PDB file of C-alpha atoms in Angstrom:
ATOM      1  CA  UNK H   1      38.094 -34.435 -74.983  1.00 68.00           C
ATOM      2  CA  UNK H   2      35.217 -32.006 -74.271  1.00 81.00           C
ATOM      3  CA  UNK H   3      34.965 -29.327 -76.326  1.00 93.00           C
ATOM      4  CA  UNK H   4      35.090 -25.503 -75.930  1.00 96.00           C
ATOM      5  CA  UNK H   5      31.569 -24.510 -73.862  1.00 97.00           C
ATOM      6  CA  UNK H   6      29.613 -21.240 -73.365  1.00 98.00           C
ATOM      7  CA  UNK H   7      26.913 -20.578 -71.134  1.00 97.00           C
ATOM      8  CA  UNK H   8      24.785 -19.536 -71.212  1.00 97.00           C
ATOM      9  CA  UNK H   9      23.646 -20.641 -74.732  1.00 97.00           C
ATOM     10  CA  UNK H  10      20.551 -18.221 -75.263  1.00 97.00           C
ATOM     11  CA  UNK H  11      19.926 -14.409 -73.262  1.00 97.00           C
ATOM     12  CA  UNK H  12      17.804 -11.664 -73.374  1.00 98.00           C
ATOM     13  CA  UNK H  13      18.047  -8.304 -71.845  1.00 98.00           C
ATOM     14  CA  UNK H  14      16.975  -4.693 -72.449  1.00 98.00           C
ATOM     15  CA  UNK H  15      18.805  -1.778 -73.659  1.00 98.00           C
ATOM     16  CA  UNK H  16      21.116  -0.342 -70.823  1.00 98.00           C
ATOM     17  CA  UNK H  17      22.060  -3.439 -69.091  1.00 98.00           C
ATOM     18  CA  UNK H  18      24.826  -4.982 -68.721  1.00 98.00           C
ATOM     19  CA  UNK H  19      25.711  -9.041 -69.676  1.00 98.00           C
ATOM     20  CA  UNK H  20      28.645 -11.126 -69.319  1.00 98.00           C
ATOM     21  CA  UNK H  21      28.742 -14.651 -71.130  1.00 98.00           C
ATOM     22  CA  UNK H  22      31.286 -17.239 -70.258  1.00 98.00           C
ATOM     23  CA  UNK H  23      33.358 -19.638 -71.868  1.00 98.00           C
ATOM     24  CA  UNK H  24      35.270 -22.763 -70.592  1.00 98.00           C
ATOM     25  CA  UNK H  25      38.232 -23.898 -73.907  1.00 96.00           C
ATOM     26  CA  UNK H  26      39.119 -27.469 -74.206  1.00 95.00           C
ATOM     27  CA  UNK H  27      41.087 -28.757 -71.915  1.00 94.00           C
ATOM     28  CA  UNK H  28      45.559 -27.858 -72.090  1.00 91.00           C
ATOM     29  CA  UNK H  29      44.169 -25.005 -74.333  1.00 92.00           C
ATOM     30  CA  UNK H  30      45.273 -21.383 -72.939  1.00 91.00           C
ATOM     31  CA  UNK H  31      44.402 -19.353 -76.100  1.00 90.00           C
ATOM     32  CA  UNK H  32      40.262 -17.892 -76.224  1.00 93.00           C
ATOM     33  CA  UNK H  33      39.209 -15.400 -78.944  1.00 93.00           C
ATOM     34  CA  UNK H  34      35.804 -14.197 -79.074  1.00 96.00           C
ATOM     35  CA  UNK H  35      33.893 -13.135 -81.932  1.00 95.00           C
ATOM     36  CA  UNK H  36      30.810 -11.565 -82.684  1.00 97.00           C
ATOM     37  CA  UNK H  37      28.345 -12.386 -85.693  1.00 95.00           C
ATOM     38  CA  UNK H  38      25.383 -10.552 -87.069  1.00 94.00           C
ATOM     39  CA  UNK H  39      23.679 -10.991 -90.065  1.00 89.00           C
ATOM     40  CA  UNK H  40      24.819  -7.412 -91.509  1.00 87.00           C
ATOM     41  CA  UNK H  41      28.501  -7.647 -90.232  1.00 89.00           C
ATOM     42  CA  UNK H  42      29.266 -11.360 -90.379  1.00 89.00           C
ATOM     43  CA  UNK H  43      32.226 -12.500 -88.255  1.00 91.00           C
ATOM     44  CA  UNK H  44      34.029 -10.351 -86.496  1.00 93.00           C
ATOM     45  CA  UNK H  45      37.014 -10.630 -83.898  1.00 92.00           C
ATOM     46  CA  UNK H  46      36.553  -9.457 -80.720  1.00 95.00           C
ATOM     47  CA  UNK H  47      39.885 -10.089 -78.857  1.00 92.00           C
ATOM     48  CA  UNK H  48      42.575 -12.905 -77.557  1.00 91.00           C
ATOM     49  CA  UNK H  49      43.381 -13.928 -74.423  1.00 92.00           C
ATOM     50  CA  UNK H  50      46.221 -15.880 -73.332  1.00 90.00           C
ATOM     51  CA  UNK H  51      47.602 -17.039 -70.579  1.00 89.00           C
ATOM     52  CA  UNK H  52      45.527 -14.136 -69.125  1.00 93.00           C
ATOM     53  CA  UNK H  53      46.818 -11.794 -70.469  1.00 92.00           C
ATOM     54  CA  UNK H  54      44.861  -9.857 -73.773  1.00 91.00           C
ATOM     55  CA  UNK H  55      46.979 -10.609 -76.770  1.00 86.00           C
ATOM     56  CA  UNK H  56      44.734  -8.828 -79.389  1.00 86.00           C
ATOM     57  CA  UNK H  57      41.767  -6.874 -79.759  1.00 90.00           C
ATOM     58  CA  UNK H  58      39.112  -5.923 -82.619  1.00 91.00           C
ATOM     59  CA  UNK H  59      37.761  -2.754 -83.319  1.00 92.00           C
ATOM     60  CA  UNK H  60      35.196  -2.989 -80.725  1.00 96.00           C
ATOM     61  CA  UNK H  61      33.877  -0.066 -77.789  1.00 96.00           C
ATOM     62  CA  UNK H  62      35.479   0.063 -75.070  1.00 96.00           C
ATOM     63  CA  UNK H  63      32.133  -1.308 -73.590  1.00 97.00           C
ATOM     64  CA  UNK H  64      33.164  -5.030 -74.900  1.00 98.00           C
ATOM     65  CA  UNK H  65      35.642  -6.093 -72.211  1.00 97.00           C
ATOM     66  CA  UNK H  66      36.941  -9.607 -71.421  1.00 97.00           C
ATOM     67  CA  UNK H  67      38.876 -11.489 -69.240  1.00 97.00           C
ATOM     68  CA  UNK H  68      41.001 -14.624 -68.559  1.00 97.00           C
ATOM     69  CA  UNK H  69      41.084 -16.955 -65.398  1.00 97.00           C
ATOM     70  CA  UNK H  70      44.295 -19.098 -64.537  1.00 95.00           C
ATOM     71  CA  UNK H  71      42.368 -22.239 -65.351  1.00 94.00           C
ATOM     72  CA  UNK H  72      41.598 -20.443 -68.854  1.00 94.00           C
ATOM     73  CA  UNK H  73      38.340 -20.060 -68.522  1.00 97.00           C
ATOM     74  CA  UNK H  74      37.321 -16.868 -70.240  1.00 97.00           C
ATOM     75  CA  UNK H  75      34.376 -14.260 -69.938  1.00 98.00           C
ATOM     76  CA  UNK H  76      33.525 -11.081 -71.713  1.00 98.00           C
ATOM     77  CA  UNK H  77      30.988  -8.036 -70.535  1.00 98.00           C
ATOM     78  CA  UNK H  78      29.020  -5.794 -72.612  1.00 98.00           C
ATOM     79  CA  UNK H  79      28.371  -3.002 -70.814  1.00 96.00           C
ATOM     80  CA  UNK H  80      25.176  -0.583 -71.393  1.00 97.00           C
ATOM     81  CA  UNK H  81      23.576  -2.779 -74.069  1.00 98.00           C
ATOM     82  CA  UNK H  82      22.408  -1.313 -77.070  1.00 97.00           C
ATOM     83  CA  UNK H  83      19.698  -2.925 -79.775  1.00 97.00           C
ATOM     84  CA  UNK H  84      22.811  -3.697 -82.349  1.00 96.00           C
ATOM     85  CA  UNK H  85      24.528  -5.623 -79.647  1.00 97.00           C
ATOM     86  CA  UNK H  86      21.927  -8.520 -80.654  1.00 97.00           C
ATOM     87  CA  UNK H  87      24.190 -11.251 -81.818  1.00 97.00           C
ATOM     88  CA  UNK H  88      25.856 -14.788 -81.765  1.00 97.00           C
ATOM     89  CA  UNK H  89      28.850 -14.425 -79.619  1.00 98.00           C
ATOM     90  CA  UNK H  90      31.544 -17.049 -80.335  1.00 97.00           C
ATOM     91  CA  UNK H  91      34.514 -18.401 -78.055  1.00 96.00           C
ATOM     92  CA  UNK H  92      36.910 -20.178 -79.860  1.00 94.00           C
ATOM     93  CA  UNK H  93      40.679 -21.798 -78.354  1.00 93.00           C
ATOM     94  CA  UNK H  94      43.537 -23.440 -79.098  1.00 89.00           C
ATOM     95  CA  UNK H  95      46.784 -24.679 -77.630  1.00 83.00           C
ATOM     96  CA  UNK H  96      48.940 -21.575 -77.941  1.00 72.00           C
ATOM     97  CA  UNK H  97      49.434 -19.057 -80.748  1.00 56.00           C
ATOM     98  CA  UNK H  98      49.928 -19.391 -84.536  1.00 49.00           C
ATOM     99  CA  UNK H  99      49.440 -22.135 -86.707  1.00 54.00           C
ATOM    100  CA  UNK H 100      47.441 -24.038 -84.274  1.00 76.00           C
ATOM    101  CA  UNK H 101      43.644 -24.589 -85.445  1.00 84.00           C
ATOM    102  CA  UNK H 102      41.050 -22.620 -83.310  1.00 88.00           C
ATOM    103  CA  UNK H 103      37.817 -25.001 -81.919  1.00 92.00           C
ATOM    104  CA  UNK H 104      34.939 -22.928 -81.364  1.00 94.00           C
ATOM    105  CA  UNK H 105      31.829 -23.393 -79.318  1.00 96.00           C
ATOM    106  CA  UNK H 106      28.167 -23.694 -80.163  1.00 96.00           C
ATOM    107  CA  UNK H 107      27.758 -19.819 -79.382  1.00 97.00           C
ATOM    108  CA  UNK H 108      25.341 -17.668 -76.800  1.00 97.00           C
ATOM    109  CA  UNK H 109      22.761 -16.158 -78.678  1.00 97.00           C
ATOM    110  CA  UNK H 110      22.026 -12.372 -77.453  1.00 98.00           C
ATOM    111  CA  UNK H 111      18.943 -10.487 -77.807  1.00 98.00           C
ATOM    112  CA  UNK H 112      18.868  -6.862 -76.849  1.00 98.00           C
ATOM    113  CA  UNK H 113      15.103  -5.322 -76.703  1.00 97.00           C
TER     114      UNK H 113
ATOM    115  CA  UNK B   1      39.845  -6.628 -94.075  1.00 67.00           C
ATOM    116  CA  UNK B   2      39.804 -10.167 -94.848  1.00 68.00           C
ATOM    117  CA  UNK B   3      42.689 -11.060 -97.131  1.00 84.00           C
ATOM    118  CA  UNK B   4      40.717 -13.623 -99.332  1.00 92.00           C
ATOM    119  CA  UNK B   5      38.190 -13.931-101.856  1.00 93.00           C
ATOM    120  CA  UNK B   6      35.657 -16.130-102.455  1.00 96.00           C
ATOM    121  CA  UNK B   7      32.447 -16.801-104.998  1.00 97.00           C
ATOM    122  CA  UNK B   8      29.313 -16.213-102.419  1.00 96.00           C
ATOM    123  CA  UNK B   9      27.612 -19.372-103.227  1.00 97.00           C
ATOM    124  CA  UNK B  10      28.369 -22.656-105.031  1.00 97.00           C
ATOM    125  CA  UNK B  11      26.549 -25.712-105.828  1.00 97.00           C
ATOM    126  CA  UNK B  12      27.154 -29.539-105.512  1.00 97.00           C
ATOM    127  CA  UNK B  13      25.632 -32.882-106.566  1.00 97.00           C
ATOM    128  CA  UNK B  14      25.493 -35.018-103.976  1.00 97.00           C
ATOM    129  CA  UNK B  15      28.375 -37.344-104.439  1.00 97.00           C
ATOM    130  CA  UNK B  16      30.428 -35.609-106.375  1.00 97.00           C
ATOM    131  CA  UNK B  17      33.432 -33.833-105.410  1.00 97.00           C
ATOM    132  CA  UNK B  18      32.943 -29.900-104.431  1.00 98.00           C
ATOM    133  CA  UNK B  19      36.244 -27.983-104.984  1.00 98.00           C
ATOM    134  CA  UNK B  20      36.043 -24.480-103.289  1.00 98.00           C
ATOM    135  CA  UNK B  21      37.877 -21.877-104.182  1.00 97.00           C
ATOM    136  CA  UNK B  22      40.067 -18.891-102.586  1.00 96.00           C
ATOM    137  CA  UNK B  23      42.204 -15.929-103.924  1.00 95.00           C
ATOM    138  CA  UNK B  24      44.909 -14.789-101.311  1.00 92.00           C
ATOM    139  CA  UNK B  25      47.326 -12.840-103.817  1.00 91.00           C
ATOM    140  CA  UNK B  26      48.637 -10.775-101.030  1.00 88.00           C
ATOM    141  CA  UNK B  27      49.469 -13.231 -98.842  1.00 88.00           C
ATOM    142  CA  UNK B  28      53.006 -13.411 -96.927  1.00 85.00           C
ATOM    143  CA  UNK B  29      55.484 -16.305 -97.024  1.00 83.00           C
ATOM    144  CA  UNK B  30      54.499 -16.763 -93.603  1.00 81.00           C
ATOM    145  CA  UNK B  31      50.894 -16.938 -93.727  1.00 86.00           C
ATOM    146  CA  UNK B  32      49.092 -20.227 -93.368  1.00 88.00           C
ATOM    147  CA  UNK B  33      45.874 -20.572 -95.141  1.00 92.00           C
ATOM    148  CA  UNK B  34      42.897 -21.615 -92.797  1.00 93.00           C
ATOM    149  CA  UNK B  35      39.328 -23.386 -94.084  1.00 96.00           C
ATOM    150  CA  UNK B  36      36.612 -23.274 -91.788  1.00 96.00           C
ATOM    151  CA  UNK B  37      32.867 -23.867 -92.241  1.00 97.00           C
ATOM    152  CA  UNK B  38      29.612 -23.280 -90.073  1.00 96.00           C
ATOM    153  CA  UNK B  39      26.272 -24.721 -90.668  1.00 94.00           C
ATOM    154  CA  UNK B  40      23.259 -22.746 -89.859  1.00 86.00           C
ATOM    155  CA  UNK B  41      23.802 -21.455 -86.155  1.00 79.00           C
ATOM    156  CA  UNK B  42      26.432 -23.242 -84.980  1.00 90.00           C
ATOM    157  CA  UNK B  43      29.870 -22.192 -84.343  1.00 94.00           C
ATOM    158  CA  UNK B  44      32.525 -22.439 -86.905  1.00 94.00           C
ATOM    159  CA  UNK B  45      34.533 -25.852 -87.353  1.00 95.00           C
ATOM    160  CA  UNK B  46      38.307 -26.010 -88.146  1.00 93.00           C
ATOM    161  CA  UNK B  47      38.279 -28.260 -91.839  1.00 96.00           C
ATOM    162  CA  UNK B  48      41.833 -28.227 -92.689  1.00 95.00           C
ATOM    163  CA  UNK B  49      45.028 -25.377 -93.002  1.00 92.00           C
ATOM    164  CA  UNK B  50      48.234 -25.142 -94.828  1.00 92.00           C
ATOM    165  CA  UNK B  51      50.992 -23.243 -95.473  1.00 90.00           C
ATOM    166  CA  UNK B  52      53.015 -24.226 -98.847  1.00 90.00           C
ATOM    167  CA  UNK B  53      51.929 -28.178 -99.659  1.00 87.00           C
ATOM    168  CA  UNK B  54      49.065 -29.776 -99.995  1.00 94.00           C
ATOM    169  CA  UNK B  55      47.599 -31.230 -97.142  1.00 96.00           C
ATOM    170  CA  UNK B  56      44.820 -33.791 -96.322  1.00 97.00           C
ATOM    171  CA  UNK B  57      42.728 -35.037 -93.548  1.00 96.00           C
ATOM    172  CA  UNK B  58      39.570 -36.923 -93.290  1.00 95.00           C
ATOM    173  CA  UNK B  59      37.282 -34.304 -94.234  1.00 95.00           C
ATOM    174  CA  UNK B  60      39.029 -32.890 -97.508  1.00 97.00           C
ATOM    175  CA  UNK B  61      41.881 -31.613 -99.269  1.00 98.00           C
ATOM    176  CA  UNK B  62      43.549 -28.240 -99.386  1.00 98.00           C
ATOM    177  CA  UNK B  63      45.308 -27.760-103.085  1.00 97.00           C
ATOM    178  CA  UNK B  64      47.603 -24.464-102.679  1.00 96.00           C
ATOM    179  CA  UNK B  65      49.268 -23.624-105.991  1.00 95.00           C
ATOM    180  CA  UNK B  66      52.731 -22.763-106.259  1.00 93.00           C
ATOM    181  CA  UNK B  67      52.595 -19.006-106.015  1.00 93.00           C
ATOM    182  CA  UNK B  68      50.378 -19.381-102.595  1.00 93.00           C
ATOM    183  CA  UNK B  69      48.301 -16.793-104.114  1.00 94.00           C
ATOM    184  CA  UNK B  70      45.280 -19.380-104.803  1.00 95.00           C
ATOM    185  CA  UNK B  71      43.956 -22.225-103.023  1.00 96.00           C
ATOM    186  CA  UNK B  72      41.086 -24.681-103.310  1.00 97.00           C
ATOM    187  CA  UNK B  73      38.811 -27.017-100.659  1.00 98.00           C
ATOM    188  CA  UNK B  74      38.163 -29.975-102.155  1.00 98.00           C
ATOM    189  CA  UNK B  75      35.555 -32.186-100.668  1.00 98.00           C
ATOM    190  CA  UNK B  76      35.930 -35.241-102.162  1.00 97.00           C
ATOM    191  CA  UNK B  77      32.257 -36.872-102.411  1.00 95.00           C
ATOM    192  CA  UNK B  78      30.222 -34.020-100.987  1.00 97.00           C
ATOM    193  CA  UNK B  79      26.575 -35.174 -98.499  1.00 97.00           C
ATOM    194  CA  UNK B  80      23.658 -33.056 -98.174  1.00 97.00           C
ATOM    195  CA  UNK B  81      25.272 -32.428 -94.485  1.00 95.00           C
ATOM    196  CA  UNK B  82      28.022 -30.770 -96.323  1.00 97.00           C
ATOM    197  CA  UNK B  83      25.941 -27.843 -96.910  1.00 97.00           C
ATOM    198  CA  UNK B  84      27.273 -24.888 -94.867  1.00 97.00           C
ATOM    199  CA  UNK B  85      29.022 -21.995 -95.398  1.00 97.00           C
ATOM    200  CA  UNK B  86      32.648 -21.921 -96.275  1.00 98.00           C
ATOM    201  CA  UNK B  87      35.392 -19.306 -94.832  1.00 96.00           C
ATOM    202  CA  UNK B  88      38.654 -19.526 -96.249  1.00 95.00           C
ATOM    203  CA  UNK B  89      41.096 -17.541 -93.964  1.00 92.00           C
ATOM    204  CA  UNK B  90      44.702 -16.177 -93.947  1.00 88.00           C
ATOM    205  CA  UNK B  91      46.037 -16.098 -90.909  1.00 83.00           C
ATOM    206  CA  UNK B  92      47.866 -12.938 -90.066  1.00 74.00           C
ATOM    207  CA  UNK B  93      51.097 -14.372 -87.949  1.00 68.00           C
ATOM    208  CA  UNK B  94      51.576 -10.952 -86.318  1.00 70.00           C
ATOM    209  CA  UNK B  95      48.203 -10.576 -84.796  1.00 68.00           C
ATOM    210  CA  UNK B  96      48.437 -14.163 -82.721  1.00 66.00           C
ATOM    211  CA  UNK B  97      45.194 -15.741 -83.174  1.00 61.00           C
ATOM    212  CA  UNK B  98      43.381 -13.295 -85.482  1.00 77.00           C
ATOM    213  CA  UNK B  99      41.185 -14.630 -87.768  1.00 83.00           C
ATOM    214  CA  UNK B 100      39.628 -12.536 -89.850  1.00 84.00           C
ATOM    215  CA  UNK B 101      36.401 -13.639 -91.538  1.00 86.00           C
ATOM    216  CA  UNK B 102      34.947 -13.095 -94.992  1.00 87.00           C
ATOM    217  CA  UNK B 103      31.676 -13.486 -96.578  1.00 90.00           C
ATOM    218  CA  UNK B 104      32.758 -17.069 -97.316  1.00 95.00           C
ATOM    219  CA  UNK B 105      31.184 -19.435-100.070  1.00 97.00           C
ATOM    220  CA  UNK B 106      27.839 -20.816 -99.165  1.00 97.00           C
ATOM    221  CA  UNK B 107      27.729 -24.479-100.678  1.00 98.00           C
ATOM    222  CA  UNK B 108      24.742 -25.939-101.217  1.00 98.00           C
ATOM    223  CA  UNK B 109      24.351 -29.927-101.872  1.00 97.00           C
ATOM    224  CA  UNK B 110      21.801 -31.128-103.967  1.00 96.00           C
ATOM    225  CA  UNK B 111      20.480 -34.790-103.830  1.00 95.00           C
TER     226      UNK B 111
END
């Protein structure tokens, strides 16, 4: 099986602007989390979606949004960048809810200037 | 806040066996215990979880004692490509799929 992708894998933008990063689970999963990471904050959850629907959310802005597709295929927007926005944003899935292991993907790598 | 705690950095003879460890003293009956790891820039990768017994796959060992307030990772003859850092996670049942992240151990293998 392929495993979970995210394109794109590396972005730049400037303060203000908007982005919105996609993420396609392994295949017969309907579960996607994201997370952010930063050096100073380490790991942190974002929010669940599944079957989509949001199941969960982190203590994020209300400019982090996300969504689900029918085919599961997930994206999230950050609206109005801002310089601490620079991070590695993870997708991870997994067949349905608890006790099921989460696969995550290689990551899109933000830069705000 | 992450409901774990781990020593921020360990080291390991290539070889040998590394056994990481985890406090979870507040964790609930139905709480499974997740290990995860990430090497330098890449995404996280699912080692190995459990909820009461001991469980093993091809990568390593989870040891949970008795109590469930402890467990350890046991990698049982350690590479240089083991070196990464390790997140042990409880899983919060009511949340879905929550995980929350620590600091992790970072585990360094030494030829």
């Amino acid at each position: 099986k392929a495993g979970v992708t995210q394109t794109p894998r590396y972005l730049i933008k400037t303060r203000g602007q908007q982005v919105t990063l996609s993420c396609s689970p392994i295949s017969g999963h309907r579960s996607v989390s994201w997370y952010q990471q930063t050096p100073g904050q380490g790991l942190q959850f974002l929010f669940e979606y599944f079957s989509e629907t949001q199941r969960n959310k982190g203590n994020f802005p209300g400019r982090f949004s996300g969504r689900q597709f029918s085919n599961s295929r997930s994206e999230m927007n950050v609206s109005t960048l801002e310089l601490g926005d620079s991070a590695l944003y993870l997708c991870a899935s997994s067949p349905v809810g608890p006790g099921y292991e989460q696969y995550f993907g290689p990551g899109t790598r933000l830069t705000v200037t | 806040d992450a409901k774990t705690t781990q020593p921020p950095s360990m080291d390991c003879a290539e070889g040998r066996a590394a056994n990481l460890p985890c406090n979870h003293s507040t964790i609930s009956g139905n709480e499974y215990v997740y290990w995860y790891r990430q090497i330098h820039s890449q995404g996280p990768q699912y080692i190995i979880h459990g909820l009461k017994n001991n469980e093993t796959n091809e990568m390593a060992s989870l040891i949970i004692t008795e109590d469930r307030k402890s467990s350890t990772l046991i990698l049982p003859h350690a590479t240089l490509r083991d070196t990464a850092v390790y997140y042990c996670i409880v899983r919060v049942e009511s949340q879905g799929g929550k995980l929350i992240f620590g600091q992790g151990t970072e585990l360094s293998v030494k030829p």
